[in-house]
PDB file of C-alpha atoms in Angstrom:
ATOM      1  CA  MET A 751      -0.893 -77.126 180.292  1.00 41.00           C
ATOM      2  CA  ASP A 752      -2.942 -75.378 177.599  1.00 43.00           C
ATOM      3  CA  ALA A 753       0.141 -73.432 176.603  1.00 41.00           C
ATOM      4  CA  PHE A 754       2.085 -76.635 176.034  1.00 42.00           C
ATOM      5  CA  SER A 755      -0.740 -78.172 174.008  1.00 42.00           C
ATOM      6  CA  SER A 756      -0.981 -75.036 171.893  1.00 43.00           C
ATOM      7  CA  PHE A 757       2.743 -75.341 171.169  1.00 43.00           C
ATOM      8  CA  PHE A 758       2.412 -78.879 169.835  1.00 39.00           C
ATOM      9  CA  ASP A 759      -0.788 -78.022 167.953  1.00 42.00           C
ATOM     10  CA  SER A 760       0.854 -75.086 166.249  1.00 42.00           C
ATOM     11  CA  GLN A 761       3.812 -77.256 165.249  1.00 41.00           C
ATOM     12  CA  SER A 762       1.556 -79.947 163.815  1.00 37.00           C
ATOM     13  CA  ARG A 763      -0.477 -77.388 161.860  1.00 38.00           C
ATOM     14  CA  SER A 764       2.617 -75.734 160.359  1.00 39.00           C
ATOM     15  CA  SER A 765       3.708 -76.970 156.945  1.00 38.00           C
ATOM     16  CA  TRP A 766       7.360 -77.959 156.959  1.00 38.00           C
ATOM     17  CA  ASN A 767       8.196 -76.880 153.434  1.00 46.00           C
ATOM     18  CA  TYR A 768      10.358 -74.253 151.787  1.00 43.00           C
ATOM     19  CA  ASP A 769       8.083 -71.468 153.028  1.00 47.00           C
ATOM     20  CA  THR A 770       8.681 -72.635 156.595  1.00 41.00           C
ATOM     21  CA  LEU A 771      12.435 -72.847 156.125  1.00 42.00           C
ATOM     22  CA  LYS A 772      12.432 -69.265 154.861  1.00 45.00           C
ATOM     23  CA  ASN A 773      11.746 -68.241 158.467  1.00 50.00           C
ATOM     24  CA  PHE A 774      15.510 -68.526 158.950  1.00 52.00           C
ATOM     25  CA  ARG A 775      15.735 -65.290 156.972  1.00 53.00           C
ATOM     26  CA  GLN A 776      14.365 -63.403 159.960  1.00 70.00           C
ATOM     27  CA  ILE A 777      17.604 -64.317 161.768  1.00 84.00           C
ATOM     28  CA  SER A 778      20.306 -61.870 160.706  1.00 87.00           C
ATOM     29  CA  PRO A 779      23.788 -63.113 159.697  1.00 90.00           C
ATOM     30  CA  ILE A 780      25.243 -61.694 162.911  1.00 93.00           C
ATOM     31  CA  VAL A 781      22.748 -63.643 165.006  1.00 93.00           C
ATOM     32  CA  GLN A 782      23.342 -66.789 162.946  1.00 93.00           C
ATOM     33  CA  SER A 783      27.067 -66.464 163.589  1.00 95.00           C
ATOM     34  CA  HIS A 784      26.358 -65.961 167.285  1.00 96.00           C
ATOM     35  CA  LEU A 785      24.196 -69.098 167.389  1.00 95.00           C
ATOM     36  CA  LYS A 786      27.016 -71.115 165.805  1.00 96.00           C
ATOM     37  CA  ARG A 787      29.371 -69.968 168.578  1.00 97.00           C
ATOM     38  CA  VAL A 788      26.734 -70.764 171.210  1.00 98.00           C
ATOM     39  CA  TYR A 789      26.176 -74.317 169.974  1.00 97.00           C
ATOM     40  CA  LEU A 790      29.892 -74.943 169.485  1.00 98.00           C
ATOM     41  CA  THR A 791      30.489 -73.808 173.066  1.00 98.00           C
ATOM     42  CA  LEU A 792      27.605 -76.009 174.197  1.00 98.00           C
ATOM     43  CA  CYS A 793      29.256 -79.026 172.548  1.00 98.00           C
ATOM     44  CA  CYS A 794      32.509 -78.220 174.372  1.00 98.00           C
ATOM     45  CA  ALA A 795      30.594 -77.993 177.667  1.00 98.00           C
ATOM     46  CA  LEU A 796      28.966 -81.389 177.052  1.00 98.00           C
ATOM     47  CA  ILE A 797      32.377 -82.938 176.369  1.00 98.00           C
ATOM     48  CA  ALA A 798      33.723 -81.369 179.575  1.00 98.00           C
ATOM     49  CA  SER A 799      30.698 -82.717 181.447  1.00 98.00           C
ATOM     50  CA  ALA A 800      31.350 -86.218 180.100  1.00 97.00           C
ATOM     51  CA  PHE A 801      34.952 -85.875 181.310  1.00 98.00           C
ATOM     52  CA  GLY A 802      33.665 -84.916 184.765  1.00 98.00           C
ATOM     53  CA  ALA A 803      31.431 -88.003 184.848  1.00 97.00           C
ATOM     54  CA  TYR A 804      34.439 -90.110 183.818  1.00 97.00           C
ATOM     55  CA  LEU A 805      36.459 -88.629 186.681  1.00 97.00           C
ATOM     56  CA  HIS A 806      33.713 -89.669 189.090  1.00 97.00           C
ATOM     57  CA  ILE A 807      33.706 -93.229 187.746  1.00 95.00           C
ATOM     58  CA  ILE A 808      37.477 -93.421 188.273  1.00 96.00           C
ATOM     59  CA  TRP A 809      37.878 -91.574 191.580  1.00 96.00           C
ATOM     60  CA  ASN A 810      34.329 -91.345 192.976  1.00 95.00           C
ATOM     61  CA  ILE A 811      34.486 -87.559 193.375  1.00 95.00           C
ATOM     62  CA  GLY A 812      30.854 -86.701 192.624  1.00 94.00           C
ATOM     63  CA  GLY A 813      28.659 -85.446 195.445  1.00 94.00           C
ATOM     64  CA  TYR A 814      27.659 -82.333 197.357  1.00 94.00           C
ATOM     65  CA  LEU A 815      31.162 -80.889 197.055  1.00 96.00           C
ATOM     66  CA  THR A 816      31.150 -80.938 193.249  1.00 97.00           C
ATOM     67  CA  THR A 817      27.586 -79.589 193.206  1.00 96.00           C
ATOM     68  CA  PHE A 818      28.593 -76.598 195.329  1.00 97.00           C
ATOM     69  CA  ALA A 819      31.711 -76.165 193.200  1.00 97.00           C
ATOM     70  CA  CYS A 820      29.510 -76.087 190.082  1.00 97.00           C
ATOM     71  CA  PHE A 821      27.289 -73.390 191.588  1.00 97.00           C
ATOM     72  CA  GLY A 822      30.369 -71.446 192.662  1.00 97.00           C
ATOM     73  CA  ALA A 823      31.861 -71.565 189.155  1.00 97.00           C
ATOM     74  CA  ILE A 824      28.567 -70.366 187.645  1.00 97.00           C
ATOM     75  CA  ILE A 825      28.308 -67.468 190.103  1.00 97.00           C
ATOM     76  CA  TRP A 826      31.932 -66.562 189.419  1.00 97.00           C
ATOM     77  CA  LEU A 827      31.263 -66.687 185.675  1.00 97.00           C
ATOM     78  CA  HIS A 828      28.366 -64.228 185.981  1.00 96.00           C
ATOM     79  CA  SER A 829      30.552 -61.849 187.987  1.00 97.00           C
ATOM     80  CA  VAL A 830      33.284 -61.711 185.304  1.00 96.00           C
ATOM     81  CA  PRO A 831      32.888 -58.950 182.672  1.00 95.00           C
ATOM     82  CA  PRO A 832      31.849 -60.176 179.186  1.00 91.00           C
ATOM     83  CA  TYR A 833      35.055 -58.897 177.551  1.00 93.00           C
ATOM     84  CA  GLN A 834      37.114 -61.471 179.510  1.00 95.00           C
ATOM     85  CA  GLU A 835      35.982 -64.235 177.171  1.00 94.00           C
ATOM     86  CA  GLN A 836      38.797 -66.689 177.838  1.00 96.00           C
ATOM     87  CA  LYS A 837      38.295 -66.579 181.606  1.00 97.00           C
ATOM     88  CA  ARG A 838      34.525 -66.930 181.295  1.00 97.00           C
ATOM     89  CA  PHE A 839      34.926 -69.833 178.859  1.00 97.00           C
ATOM     90  CA  SER A 840      37.284 -71.556 181.314  1.00 97.00           C
ATOM     91  CA  LEU A 841      34.781 -71.077 184.126  1.00 98.00           C
ATOM     92  CA  LEU A 842      32.029 -72.544 181.942  1.00 98.00           C
ATOM     93  CA  MET A 843      34.160 -75.604 181.239  1.00 98.00           C
ATOM     94  CA  ALA A 844      34.959 -75.929 184.959  1.00 98.00           C
ATOM     95  CA  SER A 845      31.288 -75.745 185.890  1.00 98.00           C
ATOM     96  CA  ALA A 846      30.533 -78.368 183.213  1.00 98.00           C
ATOM     97  CA  VAL A 847      33.181 -80.707 184.650  1.00 98.00           C
ATOM     98  CA  PHE A 848      31.754 -80.283 188.158  1.00 98.00           C
ATOM     99  CA  GLU A 849      28.224 -80.804 186.807  1.00 97.00           C
ATOM    100  CA  GLY A 850      29.310 -84.001 185.089  1.00 97.00           C
ATOM    101  CA  ALA A 851      30.920 -85.242 188.287  1.00 97.00           C
ATOM    102  CA  SER A 852      27.729 -84.420 190.215  1.00 97.00           C
ATOM    103  CA  VAL A 853      25.653 -86.455 187.761  1.00 97.00           C
ATOM    104  CA  GLY A 854      28.372 -89.138 187.807  1.00 96.00           C
ATOM    105  CA  PRO A 855      26.701 -91.401 190.423  1.00 96.00           C
ATOM    106  CA  LEU A 856      23.582 -91.674 188.260  1.00 96.00           C
ATOM    107  CA  ILE A 857      25.660 -92.373 185.147  1.00 97.00           C
ATOM    108  CA  ASP A 858      27.705 -94.969 187.050  1.00 95.00           C
ATOM    109  CA  LEU A 859      24.472 -96.672 188.126  1.00 94.00           C
ATOM    110  CA  ALA A 860      23.239 -96.704 184.524  1.00 95.00           C
ATOM    111  CA  ILE A 861      26.505 -98.307 183.347  1.00 95.00           C
ATOM    112  CA  GLN A 862      26.190-101.024 185.989  1.00 93.00           C
ATOM    113  CA  ILE A 863      22.547-101.751 185.123  1.00 90.00           C
ATOM    114  CA  ASP A 864      22.559-101.406 181.331  1.00 89.00           C
ATOM    115  CA  PRO A 865      25.014 -99.201 179.374  1.00 92.00           C
ATOM    116  CA  SER A 866      22.616 -99.113 176.405  1.00 93.00           C
ATOM    117  CA  VAL A 867      20.155 -97.140 178.542  1.00 95.00           C
ATOM    118  CA  LEU A 868      22.772 -94.419 179.005  1.00 95.00           C
ATOM    119  CA  VAL A 869      23.370 -94.185 175.247  1.00 95.00           C
ATOM    120  CA  ALA A 870      19.643 -94.173 174.503  1.00 96.00           C
ATOM    121  CA  ALA A 871      19.029 -91.424 177.069  1.00 96.00           C
ATOM    122  CA  PHE A 872      21.751 -89.206 175.590  1.00 96.00           C
ATOM    123  CA  VAL A 873      20.570 -89.772 172.010  1.00 97.00           C
ATOM    124  CA  GLY A 874      16.974 -89.100 173.035  1.00 96.00           C
ATOM    125  CA  THR A 875      17.986 -85.880 174.780  1.00 97.00           C
ATOM    126  CA  ALA A 876      20.055 -84.751 171.793  1.00 97.00           C
ATOM    127  CA  LEU A 877      17.158 -85.420 169.403  1.00 97.00           C
ATOM    128  CA  ALA A 878      14.685 -83.597 171.648  1.00 95.00           C
ATOM    129  CA  PHE A 879      17.082 -80.670 171.962  1.00 96.00           C
ATOM    130  CA  ALA A 880      17.625 -80.487 168.187  1.00 95.00           C
ATOM    131  CA  CYS A 881      13.902 -80.726 167.423  1.00 94.00           C
ATOM    132  CA  PHE A 882      12.699 -78.175 169.967  1.00 93.00           C
ATOM    133  CA  SER A 883      15.542 -75.737 169.343  1.00 92.00           C
ATOM    134  CA  GLY A 884      14.906 -76.030 165.620  1.00 89.00           C
ATOM    135  CA  ALA A 885      11.198 -75.413 166.183  1.00 87.00           C
ATOM    136  CA  ALA A 886      12.030 -72.269 168.161  1.00 87.00           C
ATOM    137  CA  MET A 887      14.256 -70.994 165.345  1.00 87.00           C
ATOM    138  CA  LEU A 888      11.685 -71.686 162.639  1.00 84.00           C
ATOM    139  CA  ALA A 889       8.849 -70.103 164.606  1.00 78.00           C
ATOM    140  CA  ARG A 890       8.011 -66.418 164.486  1.00 77.00           C
ATOM    141  CA  ARG A 891      10.134 -64.240 166.738  1.00 69.00           C
ATOM    142  CA  ARG A 892       8.882 -64.013 170.340  1.00 70.00           C
ATOM    143  CA  GLU A 893       6.146 -66.575 169.560  1.00 76.00           C
ATOM    144  CA  TYR A 894       6.918 -68.796 172.570  1.00 77.00           C
ATOM    145  CA  LEU A 895       8.480 -66.311 174.979  1.00 70.00           C
ATOM    146  CA  TYR A 896       5.141 -66.025 176.785  1.00 76.00           C
ATOM    147  CA  LEU A 897       5.689 -69.586 178.018  1.00 81.00           C
ATOM    148  CA  GLY A 898       8.443 -68.293 180.326  1.00 82.00           C
ATOM    149  CA  GLY A 899       6.000 -67.212 183.022  1.00 79.00           C
ATOM    150  CA  LEU A 900       4.200 -70.550 182.966  1.00 81.00           C
ATOM    151  CA  LEU A 901       7.475 -72.474 183.139  1.00 88.00           C
ATOM    152  CA  SER A 902       8.709 -70.357 186.056  1.00 86.00           C
ATOM    153  CA  SER A 903       5.498 -71.174 187.939  1.00 85.00           C
ATOM    154  CA  CYS A 904       6.023 -74.876 187.217  1.00 87.00           C
ATOM    155  CA  VAL A 905       9.598 -74.679 188.514  1.00 86.00           C
ATOM    156  CA  SER A 906       8.323 -73.065 191.723  1.00 87.00           C
ATOM    157  CA  MET A 907       5.795 -75.875 192.064  1.00 86.00           C
ATOM    158  CA  LEU A 908       8.542 -78.456 191.558  1.00 84.00           C
ATOM    159  CA  LEU A 909      10.610 -76.850 194.316  1.00 84.00           C
ATOM    160  CA  TRP A 910       7.665 -76.908 196.706  1.00 82.00           C
ATOM    161  CA  LEU A 911       6.891 -80.529 195.813  1.00 79.00           C
ATOM    162  CA  HIS A 912      10.505 -81.513 196.439  1.00 76.00           C
ATOM    163  CA  PHE A 913      10.496 -79.600 199.728  1.00 78.00           C
ATOM    164  CA  ALA A 914       7.285 -81.323 200.815  1.00 77.00           C
ATOM    165  CA  SER A 915       8.567 -84.787 199.875  1.00 77.00           C
ATOM    166  CA  THR A 916      11.782 -84.126 201.809  1.00 74.00           C
ATOM    167  CA  ILE A 917       9.910 -83.226 204.992  1.00 77.00           C
ATOM    168  CA  PHE A 918       6.886 -85.525 204.841  1.00 71.00           C
ATOM    169  CA  GLY A 919       8.306 -88.301 202.702  1.00 68.00           C
ATOM    170  CA  GLY A 920       7.035 -89.318 199.318  1.00 68.00           C
ATOM    171  CA  SER A 921       6.060 -92.403 197.389  1.00 75.00           C
ATOM    172  CA  THR A 922       7.580 -93.658 194.169  1.00 82.00           C
ATOM    173  CA  ALA A 923       4.546 -92.403 192.257  1.00 80.00           C
ATOM    174  CA  PHE A 924       5.021 -88.923 193.730  1.00 83.00           C
ATOM    175  CA  PHE A 925       8.709 -88.974 192.785  1.00 87.00           C
ATOM    176  CA  MET A 926       7.922 -90.028 189.209  1.00 90.00           C
ATOM    177  CA  PHE A 927       5.323 -87.255 188.957  1.00 90.00           C
ATOM    178  CA  GLU A 928       8.090 -84.781 189.818  1.00 90.00           C
ATOM    179  CA  ILE A 929      10.368 -86.357 187.204  1.00 94.00           C
ATOM    180  CA  TYR A 930       7.794 -86.247 184.402  1.00 94.00           C
ATOM    181  CA  LEU A 931       6.682 -82.724 185.266  1.00 93.00           C
ATOM    182  CA  GLY A 932      10.302 -81.585 185.402  1.00 94.00           C
ATOM    183  CA  LEU A 933      10.951 -83.201 182.018  1.00 95.00           C
ATOM    184  CA  LEU A 934       8.011 -81.339 180.509  1.00 95.00           C
ATOM    185  CA  VAL A 935       9.146 -78.063 182.067  1.00 95.00           C
ATOM    186  CA  PHE A 936      12.757 -78.231 180.879  1.00 95.00           C
ATOM    187  CA  VAL A 937      11.754 -79.354 177.395  1.00 95.00           C
ATOM    188  CA  GLY A 938       9.654 -76.194 177.332  1.00 94.00           C
ATOM    189  CA  TYR A 939      12.666 -74.209 178.478  1.00 95.00           C
ATOM    190  CA  MET A 940      14.592 -75.513 175.456  1.00 95.00           C
ATOM    191  CA  VAL A 941      12.120 -73.662 173.250  1.00 93.00           C
ATOM    192  CA  VAL A 942      11.825 -70.530 175.386  1.00 93.00           C
ATOM    193  CA  ASP A 943      15.557 -70.159 176.023  1.00 94.00           C
ATOM    194  CA  THR A 944      16.384 -70.623 172.335  1.00 94.00           C
ATOM    195  CA  GLN A 945      13.989 -67.865 171.329  1.00 94.00           C
ATOM    196  CA  ASP A 946      15.181 -65.710 174.221  1.00 94.00           C
ATOM    197  CA  ILE A 947      18.800 -66.091 173.079  1.00 95.00           C
ATOM    198  CA  ILE A 948      17.839 -65.164 169.512  1.00 93.00           C
ATOM    199  CA  GLU A 949      15.892 -62.124 170.706  1.00 92.00           C
ATOM    200  CA  LYS A 950      18.728 -60.958 172.973  1.00 93.00           C
ATOM    201  CA  ALA A 951      21.206 -61.381 170.130  1.00 94.00           C
ATOM    202  CA  HIS A 952      19.019 -59.213 167.901  1.00 92.00           C
ATOM    203  CA  LEU A 953      19.136 -56.572 170.638  1.00 93.00           C
ATOM    204  CA  GLY A 954      22.943 -56.712 170.774  1.00 94.00           C
ATOM    205  CA  ASP A 955      23.560 -59.227 173.578  1.00 95.00           C
ATOM    206  CA  LEU A 956      26.172 -61.541 172.005  1.00 95.00           C
ATOM    207  CA  ASP A 957      27.410 -63.153 175.212  1.00 96.00           C
ATOM    208  CA  TYR A 958      27.797 -66.658 173.774  1.00 97.00           C
ATOM    209  CA  VAL A 959      29.258 -68.095 176.990  1.00 97.00           C
ATOM    210  CA  LYS A 960      26.244 -67.123 179.086  1.00 97.00           C
ATOM    211  CA  HIS A 961      23.841 -68.327 176.411  1.00 97.00           C
ATOM    212  CA  ALA A 962      25.671 -71.653 176.088  1.00 98.00           C
ATOM    213  CA  LEU A 963      25.444 -72.065 179.861  1.00 98.00           C
ATOM    214  CA  THR A 964      21.670 -71.583 179.684  1.00 97.00           C
ATOM    215  CA  LEU A 965      21.256 -74.269 177.020  1.00 97.00           C
ATOM    216  CA  PHE A 966      23.704 -76.574 178.826  1.00 98.00           C
ATOM    217  CA  THR A 967      21.577 -76.364 181.975  1.00 97.00           C
ATOM    218  CA  ASP A 968      18.469 -77.273 179.976  1.00 97.00           C
ATOM    219  CA  PHE A 969      20.239 -80.178 178.267  1.00 98.00           C
ATOM    220  CA  VAL A 970      21.529 -81.708 181.507  1.00 97.00           C
ATOM    221  CA  ALA A 971      18.157 -81.282 183.248  1.00 97.00           C
ATOM    222  CA  VAL A 972      16.354 -83.125 180.430  1.00 97.00           C
ATOM    223  CA  PHE A 973      19.053 -85.800 180.164  1.00 98.00           C
ATOM    224  CA  VAL A 974      18.948 -86.617 183.877  1.00 97.00           C
ATOM    225  CA  ARG A 975      15.171 -86.996 183.858  1.00 96.00           C
ATOM    226  CA  ILE A 976      15.094 -89.125 180.718  1.00 97.00           C
ATOM    227  CA  LEU A 977      17.823 -91.343 182.179  1.00 97.00           C
ATOM    228  CA  ILE A 978      15.911 -91.807 185.451  1.00 96.00           C
ATOM    229  CA  ILE A 979      12.724 -92.713 183.566  1.00 96.00           C
ATOM    230  CA  MET A 980      14.556 -95.221 181.365  1.00 95.00           C
ATOM    231  CA  LEU A 981      16.364 -96.764 184.339  1.00 94.00           C
ATOM    232  CA  LYS A 982      13.063 -97.211 186.159  1.00 92.00           C
ATOM    233  CA  ASN A 983      11.501 -98.831 183.106  1.00 92.00           C
ATOM    234  CA  SER A 984      14.526-101.110 182.723  1.00 89.00           C
ATOM    235  CA  ALA A 985      14.339-102.114 186.400  1.00 86.00           C
ATOM    236  CA  GLU A 986      10.619-102.907 186.063  1.00 85.00           C
ATOM    237  CA  LYS A 987      11.297-105.085 182.996  1.00 85.00           C
ATOM    238  CA  ASP A 988      14.003-107.001 184.879  1.00 82.00           C
ATOM    239  CA  GLU A 989      11.651-107.514 187.794  1.00 82.00           C
ATOM    240  CA  ARG A 990       8.950-108.889 185.506  1.00 83.00           C
ATOM    241  CA  ARG A 991      11.461-111.252 183.928  1.00 83.00           C
ATOM    242  CA  ARG A 992      12.518-112.554 187.344  1.00 82.00           C
ATOM    243  CA  LYS A 993       8.902-113.134 188.351  1.00 81.00           C
ATOM    244  CA  LYS A 994       8.257-114.943 185.086  1.00 79.00           C
ATOM    245  CA  LYS A 995      11.252-117.232 185.630  1.00 78.00           C
ATOM    246  CA  ARG A 996      10.096-118.023 189.171  1.00 78.00           C
ATOM    247  CA  ASN A 997       6.619-118.904 187.942  1.00 77.00           C
ATOM    248  CA  ASP A 998       8.060-121.116 185.198  1.00 67.00           C
TER     249      ASP A 998
END
């Protein structure tokens, strides 16, 4: 946790002026062009994911099958050579559609409860993504890559916690602890993965499809957790309102 606190402390101490913005000069024009392709591809993946969620709402296709199909498309994508860009892009879009369908039941629940929660969760995720990705770009190169080891350890802990709750059962408080910890972890990955992509691009790795997939995974992971938190808060507010009406 000290690493996360040091990240926020360093951001608060930095002066966001012209001198800070000049840090963009450390990113070469080739890397800047690569980042534009990455974020454009990410936007296409998010649109494809929204289409997948829409398909679930219409035909109720989301579930284990679409989750396995998503994993299969990602594995297939990694097995295709980088020079086959069109095929890899198509596989990325397919995996995004399957991912959207897999998240579809949660989105459908949010629409039934309060559609504004869904919009707020997406906007909040987009703002967090823009802020943390921007912070990673403005920071010194490799400044936050050391967080990768800590985040990997946290992911391992999350897997063990989920495994334990599956076998022994878990309370709502335990589930929410997993959600909040996962949110913190994947927000951290937004920073680390952005800097990692920049560093790899400087070293000649310009695989924009693979890099967009990495950021897409981070975005969806944060969005799902923010949506769950907001749905829980909305449900608690509704419950308090009902109790208040009964007492009146």
